[in-house]
Every structure is written in C-alpha cells, then in structure tokens.
C-alpha cells in the first residue's frame, strides 16, 4: 500500500514564468529538470508520442511539485471553477500569513480574500488564505 507522498504534478503553459514564481517568489528550489519523450505507442501517461519538459521544485527533503510542459500534444485550456470535481490546490505552511499575503500581493499575486485569522483556545492562532499562481492554479497558505 501507499507509504508516503512523492510529488504533485501541474501542467503549465509557461515554464520560465512558473519556475520563477515557485522558486523566486515562494522560495522553493529547482531540484531537477529533464525532457520526457514517449514512444509512438505511449508510455505510463497513456499519451502516444508525447513530448514534455519536467521540472521538479520543492524542498530537498520534502514533497515536490512537478511542473509539466507538454510540447506535443499541446496543452488545452483550463477550468477555473473551484467547485468542479477534480479541481485541486496546493497548500503551503507559512510562518506569518500577513507577511506572506503582503509580499505576494506586492508581486501581483491574486488572492481570493485577505487572510482569515482566528485565535485558538490555547492562545495560538490559525491563519488561512487562498490565492492563484501566475497561471491560475489554486494555492492555499496556512499559518
């Protein structure tokens, strides 16, 4: 059975833009980069003859995000409806939700709301906010 998490894949349109965002804006590290060309009969993806570039970003000792750019066949449009079955998001832990919100807002990142913060019974606090990356993928930040 399952023994842990490996990675989350996101199909992207502009690799440079997305690597810049995830590495420079969010502070993840580019871990690896490579091309993957499927034979005419297909590979594990089931897409015959696909050509794609794969870039893994994340933390060396943790979960990774695989940014996937399809060159052949080209990627098609996206569905922005957050309530649609199959819609996904990536959640990041942050130390200071207000600072994260302010820093990313300055960089033009679109947030759904301002951070929502509540005090816990033990005196600690819980903060949460949703945003979108430069290509519209849903992100969640939790303090």
Coordinates of C-alpha atoms in Angstrom, one line a residue:
X1 CA 0.0 0.0 0.0
X2 CA 0.9 3.7 0.0
X3 CA 3.9 4.6 2.2
X4 CA 4.1 8.3 1.7
X5 CA 3.8 11.2 -0.8
X6 CA 6.2 11.7 -3.7
X7 CA 5.1 14.7 -5.8
X8 CA 2.2 16.7 -7.2
X9 CA 2.2 17.4 -10.9
X10 CA 0.8 20.6 -12.5
X11 CA 0.6 21.0 -16.3
X12 CA 1.8 24.5 -17.1
X13 CA 2.0 26.7 -20.2
X14 CA 5.0 28.9 -19.4
X15 CA 7.8 27.0 -17.7
X16 CA 10.0 30.0 -17.1
X17 CA 7.2 32.0 -15.5
X18 CA 6.2 29.2 -13.3
X19 CA 9.7 28.3 -12.2
X20 CA 10.3 31.9 -11.4
X21 CA 7.2 32.1 -9.3
X22 CA 7.6 28.9 -7.3
X23 CA 11.4 29.4 -6.8
X24 CA 11.9 33.1 -6.6
X25 CA 8.5 34.3 -5.2
X26 CA 7.7 31.3 -2.9
X27 CA 11.3 30.2 -2.1
X28 CA 11.2 26.7 -3.4
X29 CA 14.3 25.2 -5.0
X30 CA 14.6 23.7 -8.5
X31 CA 15.6 20.1 -7.8
X32 CA 15.7 18.6 -11.3
X33 CA 14.9 19.3 -15.0
X34 CA 14.6 17.0 -17.9
X35 CA 12.7 16.1 -21.1
X36 CA 10.5 13.1 -21.5
X37 CA 9.7 11.8 -24.9
X38 CA 7.2 8.9 -25.1
X39 CA 7.5 6.3 -27.9
X40 CA 4.7 6.3 -30.6
X41 CA 2.9 3.5 -28.6
X42 CA 2.9 5.7 -25.5
X43 CA 4.3 5.4 -22.0
X44 CA 3.0 5.4 -18.4
X45 CA 0.9 8.5 -19.2
X46 CA -1.0 6.8 -21.9
X47 CA -0.4 9.7 -24.3
X48 CA 1.0 8.4 -27.6
X49 CA 4.2 10.1 -28.7
X50 CA 4.1 12.9 -26.1
X51 CA 7.0 15.3 -25.7
X52 CA 7.2 17.2 -22.5
X53 CA 9.6 19.0 -20.2
X54 CA 9.5 18.2 -16.5
X55 CA 10.9 20.4 -13.7
X56 CA 10.7 19.5 -10.1
X57 CA 10.6 22.2 -7.5
X58 CA 10.3 22.0 -3.7
X59 CA 12.4 21.2 -0.7
X60 CA 15.2 18.6 -0.9
X61 CA 13.7 16.6 1.9
X62 CA 10.0 17.0 1.3
X63 CA 7.1 17.0 -1.1
X64 CA 7.9 18.1 -4.6
X65 CA 5.9 19.9 -7.3
X66 CA 6.4 18.6 -10.9
X67 CA 5.8 21.4 -13.4
X68 CA 5.0 19.7 -16.7
X69 CA 5.1 21.5 -20.1
X70 CA 3.6 19.5 -22.9
X71 CA 5.1 20.3 -26.3
X72 CA 3.3 17.5 -28.2
X73 CA 0.4 17.4 -27.9
X74 CA 0.0 21.0 -26.8
X75 CA -1.9 21.6 -23.5
X76 CA -5.5 22.7 -23.8
X77 CA -7.5 25.3 -21.8
X78 CA -8.2 25.2 -18.1
X79 CA -11.3 25.1 -15.9
X80 CA -11.3 27.8 -13.3
X81 CA -14.3 26.6 -11.3
X82 CA -13.1 25.9 -7.8
X83 CA -16.2 23.7 -7.1
X84 CA -15.8 21.4 -10.1
X85 CA -15.0 17.8 -9.3
X86 CA -11.3 17.2 -9.9
X87 CA -10.2 20.8 -9.1
X88 CA -7.1 20.8 -7.0
X89 CA -5.0 23.1 -4.9
X90 CA -1.6 23.0 -3.2
X91 CA -1.4 24.1 0.4
X92 CA 1.8 25.6 1.9
X93 CA 2.6 26.2 5.6
X94 CA 3.9 29.7 6.3
X95 CA 5.2 31.3 9.5
X96 CA 3.5 34.7 9.0
X97 CA 0.3 34.7 6.9
X98 CA 0.0 38.5 6.8
X99 CA 3.6 38.9 5.6
X100 CA 3.1 36.2 3.0
X101 CA -0.1 37.9 1.8
X102 CA 1.6 41.3 1.7
X103 CA 4.8 40.1 0.0
X104 CA 3.0 38.1 -2.7
X105 CA 0.3 40.8 -3.2
X106 CA 3.2 43.3 -3.9
X107 CA 4.4 40.8 -6.6
X108 CA 0.9 40.9 -8.3
X109 CA -0.4 37.6 -6.9
X110 CA -4.2 37.4 -6.9
X111 CA -5.7 36.5 -3.5
X112 CA -9.3 35.4 -3.1
X113 CA -9.7 37.2 0.3
X114 CA -7.5 38.8 2.9
X115 CA -6.1 36.3 5.4
X116 CA -8.7 35.0 7.8
X117 CA -7.2 34.6 11.3
X118 CA -8.8 33.1 14.4
X119 CA -7.4 32.7 17.9
X120 CA -7.3 29.2 19.2
X121 CA -8.3 28.3 22.8
X122 CA -4.6 27.8 23.7
X123 CA -3.7 31.3 22.7
X124 CA -2.1 30.3 19.4
X125 CA -3.6 31.5 16.1
X126 CA -4.7 29.9 12.8
X127 CA -4.5 31.8 9.6
X128 CA -5.6 30.8 6.1
X129 CA -5.9 32.4 2.7
X130 CA -6.4 31.2 -0.9
X131 CA -4.5 32.6 -3.9
X132 CA -3.7 31.7 -7.5
X133 CA -0.3 31.3 -9.1
X134 CA 0.5 33.2 -12.4
X135 CA -1.3 30.6 -14.5
X136 CA -4.4 30.4 -12.3
X137 CA -3.7 27.3 -10.2
X138 CA -5.2 27.4 -6.8
X139 CA -2.9 27.8 -3.8
X140 CA -3.6 27.8 -0.1
X141 CA -1.4 29.2 2.6
X142 CA -1.9 28.2 6.3
X143 CA -0.2 29.6 9.4

